[in-house]
PDB file of C-alpha atoms in Angstrom:
ATOM      1  CA  PRO A   1      37.937 -45.548  20.661  1.00 42.00           C
ATOM      2  CA  GLU A   2      39.216 -46.263  17.091  1.00 43.00           C
ATOM      3  CA  MET A   3      40.694 -49.376  14.698  1.00 45.00           C
ATOM      4  CA  ARG A   4      43.188 -48.757  11.873  1.00 48.00           C
ATOM      5  CA  GLY A   5      41.692 -44.660  11.890  1.00 48.00           C
ATOM      6  CA  ARG A   6      37.805 -45.409  12.034  1.00 49.00           C
ATOM      7  CA  PRO A   7      35.309 -44.916  14.417  1.00 53.00           C
ATOM      8  CA  GLN A   8      34.756 -48.415  15.901  1.00 53.00           C
ATOM      9  CA  THR A   9      30.359 -49.257  16.417  1.00 55.00           C
ATOM     10  CA  ARG A  10      29.868 -49.304  19.903  1.00 62.00           C
ATOM     11  CA  PHE A  11      26.599 -51.780  20.712  1.00 66.00           C
ATOM     12  CA  PHE A  12      24.151 -52.003  23.993  1.00 76.00           C
ATOM     13  CA  LEU A  13      22.229 -54.705  25.333  1.00 81.00           C
ATOM     14  CA  ARG A  14      18.511 -53.591  26.957  1.00 88.00           C
ATOM     15  CA  PRO A  15      17.345 -56.115  29.018  1.00 89.00           C
ATOM     16  CA  SER A  16      14.757 -56.974  27.087  1.00 91.00           C
ATOM     17  CA  ASP A  17      17.081 -57.492  23.781  1.00 90.00           C
ATOM     18  CA  PRO A  18      16.964 -61.059  23.013  1.00 90.00           C
ATOM     19  CA  VAL A  19      19.425 -62.779  22.689  1.00 88.00           C
ATOM     20  CA  TYR A  20      20.009 -65.625  20.143  1.00 88.00           C
ATOM     21  CA  LEU A  21      23.056 -69.168  21.472  1.00 87.00           C
ATOM     22  CA  TYR A  22      23.450 -71.768  18.921  1.00 83.00           C
ATOM     23  CA  VAL A  23      24.754 -75.034  20.407  1.00 84.00           C
ATOM     24  CA  PRO A  24      25.155 -77.245  18.171  1.00 79.00           C
ATOM     25  CA  LEU A  25      23.538 -81.080  19.006  1.00 84.00           C
ATOM     26  CA  PRO A  26      26.272 -83.954  20.107  1.00 79.00           C
ATOM     27  CA  SER A  27      25.559 -86.202  17.151  1.00 76.00           C
ATOM     28  CA  HIS A  28      26.519 -82.771  15.253  1.00 76.00           C
ATOM     29  CA  ALA A  29      29.555 -82.244  17.166  1.00 77.00           C
ATOM     30  CA  LEU A  30      32.281 -84.227  15.453  1.00 80.00           C
ATOM     31  CA  PRO A  31      35.925 -83.123  15.699  1.00 84.00           C
ATOM     32  CA  PRO A  32      37.627 -81.869  12.732  1.00 87.00           C
ATOM     33  CA  ASP A  33      39.221 -85.127  10.172  1.00 79.00           C
ATOM     34  CA  GLU A  34      40.607 -85.324   7.026  1.00 74.00           C
ATOM     35  CA  HIS A  35      37.316 -84.818   4.646  1.00 74.00           C
ATOM     36  CA  HIS A  36      36.291 -82.329   7.020  1.00 82.00           C
ATOM     37  CA  PRO A  37      39.223 -80.196   7.681  1.00 89.00           C
ATOM     38  CA  LEU A  38      39.071 -77.100   9.772  1.00 92.00           C
ATOM     39  CA  LEU A  39      39.128 -74.047   8.060  1.00 93.00           C
ATOM     40  CA  GLN A  40      41.570 -71.346   7.732  1.00 94.00           C
ATOM     41  CA  SER A  41      37.909 -69.259   5.565  1.00 93.00           C
ATOM     42  CA  TYR A  42      35.843 -69.657   9.005  1.00 93.00           C
ATOM     43  CA  VAL A  43      39.100 -68.384  11.225  1.00 96.00           C
ATOM     44  CA  ASP A  44      39.813 -66.084   9.343  1.00 95.00           C
ATOM     45  CA  ALA A  45      35.623 -64.697   9.797  1.00 94.00           C
ATOM     46  CA  VAL A  46      36.044 -65.380  13.044  1.00 95.00           C
ATOM     47  CA  LEU A  47      38.863 -63.476  14.097  1.00 96.00           C
ATOM     48  CA  GLN A  48      38.521 -60.429  10.991  1.00 95.00           C
ATOM     49  CA  GLY A  49      34.944 -59.971  13.999  1.00 93.00           C
ATOM     50  CA  CYS A  50      36.763 -59.953  16.884  1.00 94.00           C
ATOM     51  CA  LEU A  51      39.686 -57.551  15.823  1.00 94.00           C
ATOM     52  CA  GLU A  52      36.801 -55.320  15.011  1.00 91.00           C
ATOM     53  CA  TRP A  53      35.223 -55.472  17.528  1.00 89.00           C
ATOM     54  CA  GLY A  54      37.113 -56.172  20.613  1.00 91.00           C
ATOM     55  CA  ASP A  55      40.459 -55.476  18.667  1.00 93.00           C
ATOM     56  CA  LEU A  56      43.395 -57.915  19.592  1.00 94.00           C
ATOM     57  CA  PRO A  57      42.606 -58.306  23.365  1.00 94.00           C
ATOM     58  CA  MET A  58      39.486 -60.047  22.265  1.00 95.00           C
ATOM     59  CA  ALA A  59      41.498 -61.942  19.021  1.00 96.00           C
ATOM     60  CA  GLU A  60      43.935 -63.480  21.753  1.00 96.00           C
ATOM     61  CA  ARG A  61      40.981 -63.321  24.581  1.00 95.00           C
ATOM     62  CA  PHE A  62      39.200 -66.642  21.840  1.00 96.00           C
ATOM     63  CA  LEU A  63      42.230 -67.819  21.150  1.00 96.00           C
ATOM     64  CA  ARG A  64      42.911 -69.035  24.530  1.00 94.00           C
ATOM     65  CA  THR A  65      39.261 -69.666  25.756  1.00 94.00           C
ATOM     66  CA  THR A  66      38.482 -71.956  22.799  1.00 93.00           C
ATOM     67  CA  GLY A  67      39.252 -75.445  21.644  1.00 90.00           C
ATOM     68  CA  GLY A  68      38.587 -77.943  19.215  1.00 88.00           C
ATOM     69  CA  TRP A  69      41.535 -76.982  16.977  1.00 93.00           C
ATOM     70  CA  SER A  70      43.332 -79.870  15.271  1.00 90.00           C
ATOM     71  CA  PRO A  71      46.604 -81.008  13.135  1.00 88.00           C
ATOM     72  CA  TYR A  72      43.495 -81.532   9.890  1.00 88.00           C
ATOM     73  CA  PHE A  73      44.214 -78.088   9.169  1.00 92.00           C
ATOM     74  CA  LEU A  74      42.800 -76.415   6.159  1.00 91.00           C
ATOM     75  CA  ASN A  75      44.086 -73.459   4.338  1.00 91.00           C
ATOM     76  CA  ASP A  76      41.007 -73.087   1.937  1.00 89.00           C
ATOM     77  CA  THR A  77      41.492 -69.575   0.936  1.00 87.00           C
ATOM     78  CA  PRO A  78      41.847 -68.578  -3.070  1.00 80.00           C
ATOM     79  CA  SER A  79      45.586 -68.068  -3.572  1.00 79.00           C
ATOM     80  CA  SER A  80      46.247 -69.348  -0.291  1.00 84.00           C
ATOM     81  CA  ARG A  81      50.368 -69.103  -1.712  1.00 85.00           C
ATOM     82  CA  ARG A  82      49.425 -65.472  -1.180  1.00 86.00           C
ATOM     83  CA  PRO A  83      47.254 -64.447   1.538  1.00 90.00           C
ATOM     84  CA  TRP A  84      47.496 -60.544   0.726  1.00 88.00           C
ATOM     85  CA  MET A  85      45.092 -60.545  -2.543  1.00 84.00           C
ATOM     86  CA  PHE A  86      42.554 -62.096  -0.790  1.00 84.00           C
ATOM     87  CA  ARG A  87      42.855 -62.337   3.072  1.00 91.00           C
ATOM     88  CA  LYS A  88      41.858 -59.175   5.159  1.00 91.00           C
ATOM     89  CA  GLN A  89      44.343 -58.695   7.658  1.00 93.00           C
ATOM     90  CA  TYR A  90      45.991 -62.047   7.290  1.00 94.00           C
ATOM     91  CA  ASP A  91      49.079 -60.738   9.224  1.00 94.00           C
ATOM     92  CA  VAL A  92      47.652 -60.238  11.844  1.00 95.00           C
ATOM     93  CA  ILE A  93      45.703 -63.408  11.635  1.00 96.00           C
ATOM     94  CA  ASP A  94      48.576 -65.797  11.259  1.00 96.00           C
ATOM     95  CA  ARG A  95      50.424 -63.973  13.876  1.00 96.00           C
ATOM     96  CA  LEU A  96      48.246 -64.681  15.949  1.00 96.00           C
ATOM     97  CA  LEU A  97      47.520 -68.344  15.095  1.00 96.00           C
ATOM     98  CA  GLU A  98      51.559 -68.613  15.416  1.00 96.00           C
ATOM     99  CA  ARG A  99      51.508 -67.228  17.945  1.00 95.00           C
ATOM    100  CA  TYR A 100      48.849 -69.572  20.023  1.00 95.00           C
ATOM    101  CA  SER A 101      50.081 -73.047  17.501  1.00 94.00           C
ATOM    102  CA  ASP A 102      50.439 -74.524  20.857  1.00 92.00           C
ATOM    103  CA  LYS A 103      46.809 -74.849  20.443  1.00 93.00           C
ATOM    104  CA  THR A 104      46.040 -74.370  16.175  1.00 94.00           C
ATOM    105  CA  HIS A 105      48.802 -76.546  15.697  1.00 93.00           C
ATOM    106  CA  TYR A 106      49.738 -73.571  13.276  1.00 94.00           C
ATOM    107  CA  GLY A 107      52.124 -75.144  12.497  1.00 92.00           C
ATOM    108  CA  GLU A 108      51.003 -77.826  10.594  1.00 90.00           C
ATOM    109  CA  ARG A 109      47.919 -75.866   8.091  1.00 92.00           C
ATOM    110  CA  ARG A 110      48.841 -76.835   5.045  1.00 90.00           C
ATOM    111  CA  HIS A 111      47.990 -75.426   1.516  1.00 87.00           C
ATOM    112  CA  PRO A 112      45.119 -77.523  -1.018  1.00 80.00           C
ATOM    113  CA  GLU A 113      48.036 -80.050  -2.506  1.00 70.00           C
ATOM    114  CA  GLU A 114      49.744 -80.433   0.378  1.00 77.00           C
ATOM    115  CA  PHE A 115      46.866 -81.298   2.417  1.00 79.00           C
ATOM    116  CA  ALA A 116      45.888 -84.172  -1.022  1.00 69.00           C
ATOM    117  CA  MET A 117      48.705 -85.398  -0.412  1.00 67.00           C
ATOM    118  CA  ALA A 118      49.226 -86.050   3.634  1.00 67.00           C
ATOM    119  CA  PHE A 119      45.493 -86.710   3.823  1.00 60.00           C
ATOM    120  CA  HIS A 120      44.154 -88.666   1.431  1.00 55.00           C
ATOM    121  CA  ARG A 121      47.868 -91.137   0.571  1.00 55.00           C
ATOM    122  CA  ARG A 122      46.695 -94.017   2.099  1.00 58.00           C
ATOM    123  CA  MET A 123      43.960 -94.852  -0.813  1.00 70.00           C
ATOM    124  CA  ARG A 124      46.468 -96.054  -2.919  1.00 76.00           C
ATOM    125  CA  GLY A 125      46.867 -99.494  -3.232  1.00 82.00           C
ATOM    126  CA  LEU A 126      44.480-102.689  -3.861  1.00 86.00           C
ATOM    127  CA  TRP A 127      41.064-103.377  -1.648  1.00 88.00           C
ATOM    128  CA  GLY A 128      39.380-106.691  -1.735  1.00 89.00           C
ATOM    129  CA  LEU A 129      40.739-108.417  -5.304  1.00 90.00           C
ATOM    130  CA  PRO A 130      41.403-112.001  -5.561  1.00 90.00           C
ATOM    131  CA  PRO A 131      44.527-113.833  -5.975  1.00 91.00           C
ATOM    132  CA  ARG A 132      46.228-113.506  -9.271  1.00 90.00           C
ATOM    133  CA  ASN A 133      46.064-116.548 -11.360  1.00 91.00           C
ATOM    134  CA  VAL A 134      50.022-116.544 -11.697  1.00 88.00           C
ATOM    135  CA  HIS A 135      48.530-119.351 -15.321  1.00 90.00           C
ATOM    136  CA  PHE A 136      46.544-116.991 -17.090  1.00 91.00           C
ATOM    137  CA  THR A 137      47.605-116.553 -20.547  1.00 88.00           C
ATOM    138  CA  GLY A 138      45.533-115.728 -23.640  1.00 89.00           C
ATOM    139  CA  ARG A 139      42.246-113.042 -23.630  1.00 90.00           C
ATOM    140  CA  GLU A 140      44.823-109.988 -24.607  1.00 93.00           C
ATOM    141  CA  ASP A 141      42.015-108.909 -26.548  1.00 94.00           C
ATOM    142  CA  ARG A 142      39.573-108.911 -23.964  1.00 92.00           C
ATOM    143  CA  LEU A 143      41.855-107.366 -21.877  1.00 93.00           C
ATOM    144  CA  GLU A 144      42.732-104.464 -24.516  1.00 93.00           C
ATOM    145  CA  GLU A 145      38.970-104.176 -25.135  1.00 93.00           C
ATOM    146  CA  LEU A 146      38.405-103.599 -21.424  1.00 93.00           C
ATOM    147  CA  ALA A 147      40.433-100.946 -21.521  1.00 91.00           C
ATOM    148  CA  THR A 148      39.303 -98.768 -24.564  1.00 92.00           C
ATOM    149  CA  ARG A 149      36.009 -99.014 -23.208  1.00 92.00           C
ATOM    150  CA  LEU A 150      36.824 -97.970 -19.744  1.00 90.00           C
ATOM    151  CA  GLU A 151      38.583 -94.581 -21.796  1.00 88.00           C
ATOM    152  CA  ARG A 152      35.511 -94.417 -22.855  1.00 89.00           C
ATOM    153  CA  THR A 153      32.561 -94.954 -20.479  1.00 87.00           C
ATOM    154  CA  SER A 154      32.474 -94.651 -16.986  1.00 86.00           C
ATOM    155  CA  GLU A 155      30.668 -97.714 -16.287  1.00 89.00           C
ATOM    156  CA  LEU A 156      31.242-101.124 -17.995  1.00 90.00           C
ATOM    157  CA  LEU A 157      29.173-104.398 -17.639  1.00 90.00           C
ATOM    158  CA  VAL A 158      31.110-107.646 -18.120  1.00 89.00           C
ATOM    159  CA  ALA A 159      28.268-110.242 -18.545  1.00 86.00           C
ATOM    160  CA  GLY A 160      28.381-113.738 -19.683  1.00 78.00           C
ATOM    161  CA  MET A 161      27.400-117.690 -18.854  1.00 78.00           C
ATOM    162  CA  GLY A 162      28.804-118.354 -15.305  1.00 76.00           C
ATOM    163  CA  GLY A 163      32.259-120.800 -15.986  1.00 77.00           C
ATOM    164  CA  LEU A 164      33.329-118.028 -18.848  1.00 82.00           C
ATOM    165  CA  GLY A 165      36.035-116.350 -16.298  1.00 85.00           C
ATOM    166  CA  LYS A 166      34.267-113.149 -16.417  1.00 90.00           C
ATOM    167  CA  THR A 167      36.119-112.741 -13.250  1.00 92.00           C
ATOM    168  CA  GLN A 168      39.871-113.728 -14.001  1.00 93.00           C
ATOM    169  CA  LEU A 169      39.173-111.478 -17.022  1.00 94.00           C
ATOM    170  CA  CYS A 170      38.537-108.284 -14.626  1.00 94.00           C
ATOM    171  CA  THR A 171      41.189-109.611 -11.944  1.00 93.00           C
ATOM    172  CA  GLU A 172      44.151-110.102 -14.474  1.00 94.00           C
ATOM    173  CA  TYR A 173      43.145-105.757 -16.045  1.00 94.00           C
ATOM    174  CA  CYS A 174      43.030-105.134 -12.499  1.00 93.00           C
ATOM    175  CA  TYR A 175      46.899-106.255 -12.202  1.00 92.00           C
ATOM    176  CA  ARG A 176      47.602-104.872 -14.800  1.00 92.00           C
ATOM    177  CA  ARG A 177      46.336-101.146 -14.674  1.00 90.00           C
ATOM    178  CA  PHE A 178      48.274-101.130 -10.970  1.00 87.00           C
ATOM    179  CA  PRO A 179      49.400 -98.668 -10.326  1.00 81.00           C
ATOM    180  CA  ALA A 180      49.615 -96.937 -14.018  1.00 82.00           C
ATOM    181  CA  GLY A 181      46.137 -96.983 -14.402  1.00 87.00           C
ATOM    182  CA  TYR A 182      44.770 -96.273 -11.507  1.00 88.00           C
ATOM    183  CA  GLY A 183      46.124 -95.615  -8.087  1.00 84.00           C
ATOM    184  CA  LEU A 184      43.779 -97.901  -6.170  1.00 87.00           C
ATOM    185  CA  VAL A 185      41.215-100.241  -7.436  1.00 92.00           C
ATOM    186  CA  VAL A 186      38.774-101.615  -5.130  1.00 92.00           C
ATOM    187  CA  TRP A 187      37.029-105.006  -5.344  1.00 94.00           C
ATOM    188  CA  LEU A 188      33.613-105.475  -3.844  1.00 94.00           C
ATOM    189  CA  ASN A 189      31.777-108.552  -3.446  1.00 93.00           C
ATOM    190  CA  ALA A 190      27.946-108.227  -4.937  1.00 92.00           C
ATOM    191  CA  GLU A 191      26.555-111.464  -4.821  1.00 91.00           C
ATOM    192  CA  SER A 192      24.037-109.544  -2.548  1.00 91.00           C
ATOM    193  CA  ALA A 193      22.755-106.784  -0.223  1.00 89.00           C
ATOM    194  CA  ASP A 194      24.342-108.279   2.466  1.00 91.00           C
ATOM    195  CA  SER A 195      27.727-109.111   1.422  1.00 92.00           C
ATOM    196  CA  LEU A 196      28.057-105.781  -0.477  1.00 91.00           C
ATOM    197  CA  VAL A 197      27.269-104.237   2.248  1.00 91.00           C
ATOM    198  CA  ALA A 198      29.591-105.882   4.552  1.00 91.00           C
ATOM    199  CA  ASP A 199      31.829-104.805   2.204  1.00 91.00           C
ATOM    200  CA  TYR A 200      31.346-101.460   2.438  1.00 90.00           C
ATOM    201  CA  LYS A 201      31.334-101.744   6.143  1.00 89.00           C
ATOM    202  CA  GLN A 202      34.850-103.421   5.826  1.00 88.00           C
ATOM    203  CA  LEU A 203      35.755-100.547   3.663  1.00 86.00           C
ATOM    204  CA  LEU A 204      34.957 -97.917   5.791  1.00 83.00           C
ATOM    205  CA  ARG A 205      36.710 -99.653   8.641  1.00 82.00           C
ATOM    206  CA  ASP A 206      40.115 -99.196   7.089  1.00 78.00           C
ATOM    207  CA  TRP A 207      39.575 -95.658   5.297  1.00 74.00           C
ATOM    208  CA  ALA A 208      39.345 -94.775   9.109  1.00 67.00           C
ATOM    209  CA  PRO A 209      41.631 -91.926  10.762  1.00 55.00           C
ATOM    210  CA  THR A 210      44.768 -92.718  12.293  1.00 49.00           C
ATOM    211  CA  PRO A 211      48.443 -91.132  14.221  1.00 44.00           C
ATOM    212  CA  THR A 212      49.332 -91.536  11.932  1.00 40.00           C
ATOM    213  CA  PRO A 213      48.117 -91.080   8.508  1.00 38.00           C
ATOM    214  CA  MET A 214      50.807 -90.538   6.061  1.00 36.00           C
ATOM    215  CA  GLU A 215      52.206 -93.900   6.693  1.00 38.00           C
ATOM    216  CA  VAL A 216      48.760 -95.947   6.572  1.00 38.00           C
ATOM    217  CA  PRO A 217      47.930 -97.641   2.802  1.00 43.00           C
ATOM    218  CA  VAL A 218      45.914 -98.837   2.012  1.00 46.00           C
ATOM    219  CA  SER A 219      45.443-103.270   2.642  1.00 43.00           C
ATOM    220  CA  SER A 220      46.759-104.980  -0.228  1.00 40.00           C
ATOM    221  CA  SER A 221      44.581-108.484   1.354  1.00 40.00           C
ATOM    222  CA  SER A 222      43.185-110.972  -1.282  1.00 37.00           C
ATOM    223  CA  SER A 223      39.631-109.921   0.583  1.00 38.00           C
ATOM    224  CA  ALA A 224      38.276-108.062   2.622  1.00 36.00           C
ATOM    225  CA  SER A 225      37.472-110.627   4.905  1.00 35.00           C
ATOM    226  CA  SER A 226      41.157-112.714   4.881  1.00 34.00           C
ATOM    227  CA  SER A 227      43.237-110.512   6.578  1.00 36.00           C
ATOM    228  CA  PRO A 228      43.467-107.074   8.596  1.00 36.00           C
ATOM    229  CA  SER A 229      44.004-104.200   6.525  1.00 38.00           C
ATOM    230  CA  PRO A 230      46.898-101.996   8.712  1.00 37.00           C
ATOM    231  CA  SER A 231      44.537 -99.494   8.868  1.00 37.00           C
ATOM    232  CA  ALA A 232      42.706-101.853  11.502  1.00 37.00           C
ATOM    233  CA  SER A 233      44.077-100.700  14.388  1.00 40.00           C
ATOM    234  CA  ALA A 234      42.626 -97.377  14.837  1.00 40.00           C
ATOM    235  CA  GLY A 235      39.829 -99.360  16.568  1.00 43.00           C
ATOM    236  CA  SER A 236      36.218-100.376  18.220  1.00 48.00           C
ATOM    237  CA  THR A 237      35.555 -96.262  17.443  1.00 52.00           C
ATOM    238  CA  ALA A 238      35.847 -96.690  13.611  1.00 50.00           C
ATOM    239  CA  ALA A 239      34.000-100.118  13.405  1.00 52.00           C
ATOM    240  CA  ALA A 240      31.154 -98.409  15.780  1.00 55.00           C
ATOM    241  CA  ALA A 241      31.311 -95.477  14.084  1.00 57.00           C
ATOM    242  CA  ALA A 242      30.735 -97.936  10.537  1.00 58.00           C
ATOM    243  CA  ALA A 243      28.679-100.354  12.462  1.00 62.00           C
ATOM    244  CA  ASP A 244      25.570 -97.176  13.416  1.00 69.00           C
ATOM    245  CA  LYS A 245      25.396 -95.940  10.001  1.00 77.00           C
ATOM    246  CA  SER A 246      22.784 -97.177   7.772  1.00 85.00           C
ATOM    247  CA  THR A 247      22.872 -98.718   4.667  1.00 86.00           C
ATOM    248  CA  GLU A 248      22.474 -95.064   2.623  1.00 88.00           C
ATOM    249  CA  GLU A 249      24.528 -93.614   4.525  1.00 87.00           C
ATOM    250  CA  ILE A 250      27.521 -96.107   4.594  1.00 87.00           C
ATOM    251  CA  ILE A 251      27.289 -96.076   0.692  1.00 87.00           C
ATOM    252  CA  ALA A 252      27.054 -91.587   0.381  1.00 87.00           C
ATOM    253  CA  GLU A 253      30.366 -91.590   2.844  1.00 86.00           C
ATOM    254  CA  VAL A 254      32.260 -94.634   0.211  1.00 87.00           C
ATOM    255  CA  LYS A 255      31.465 -92.733  -2.581  1.00 86.00           C
ATOM    256  CA  SER A 256      32.029 -89.255  -1.031  1.00 82.00           C
ATOM    257  CA  ARG A 257      35.979 -90.302  -0.394  1.00 82.00           C
ATOM    258  CA  LEU A 258      36.550 -91.684  -4.290  1.00 84.00           C
ATOM    259  CA  PHE A 259      35.004 -89.017  -5.585  1.00 81.00           C
ATOM    260  CA  ARG A 260      37.362 -86.035  -2.682  1.00 75.00           C
ATOM    261  CA  SER A 261      40.115 -89.450  -3.725  1.00 75.00           C
ATOM    262  CA  GLN A 262      43.834 -87.735  -6.119  1.00 70.00           C
ATOM    263  CA  VAL A 263      44.243 -90.272  -7.646  1.00 78.00           C
ATOM    264  CA  PRO A 264      42.805 -92.526 -10.497  1.00 87.00           C
ATOM    265  CA  TRP A 265      39.947 -95.509  -9.072  1.00 91.00           C
ATOM    266  CA  LEU A 266      38.634 -98.256 -10.428  1.00 93.00           C
ATOM    267  CA  LEU A 267      35.614-100.016  -8.255  1.00 93.00           C
ATOM    268  CA  VAL A 268      34.669-103.491  -9.451  1.00 95.00           C
ATOM    269  CA  PHE A 269      31.207-105.379  -8.552  1.00 94.00           C
ATOM    270  CA  ASP A 270      31.952-109.147  -8.930  1.00 93.00           C
ATOM    271  CA  ASN A 271      28.833-112.029  -8.885  1.00 89.00           C
ATOM    272  CA  VAL A 272      26.354-109.161  -9.986  1.00 88.00           C
ATOM    273  CA  GLU A 273      22.716-111.455 -10.157  1.00 82.00           C
ATOM    274  CA  HIS A 274      20.935-108.496 -10.903  1.00 76.00           C
ATOM    275  CA  PRO A 275      22.652-105.204 -13.157  1.00 71.00           C
ATOM    276  CA  ASP A 276      19.795-103.206 -12.634  1.00 66.00           C
TER     277      ASP A 276
END
């Protein structure tokens, strides 16, 4: 048979030929989420193979029999709004995805900027920040110095003897710089390793996916434990996932989410005894 004007390759398996099947480990078989979406480039590679080896019937059979589709569907292809430039057979593939949109969530596929706005919106706000001191006055020169130094460097240590008002100064700075300077401010209790890990875990729970991701803001509670986050309803699954992670995995996950954030952010470690 021929396809698109060229002969189609045929192959036959002999009884002695090895066949390899890829079976993911249960720990790796996780559903897509906003940080690990289903990628159009991967879908293209699979469907292009189906079209090459079995034409439309094979491609349709793949769509009918494959599960795991998700509304976390990112069109990551280069120049995604101009598919004719880089995507082979994009017209056939998109028509197939649309035909089976009840499974493929084709209508929810998003371009990169749309995806970022839809699924990273809740990574905005104030998290764990102490209440603002309404009687804070003066120290304008120190506040200006903080702003100037943080424009020049990504890390800054505010040190001094206890009782000098370092926490009050940094708290006031955060409130003044949000949201014009930073779209996200995270305040962590670093008095001990246990308190820091506890805040990291709570932060991950508050960032857990929810059924309505576009409507869930970051908690603006005065402390990580004093009032529940709106996203705490994500349930015991998110809590268990955070509890099962090692400290290194938790820190790596927080870093990953911050670096993927679409807004400027500030991370504050309060009461650090040993900065090194």
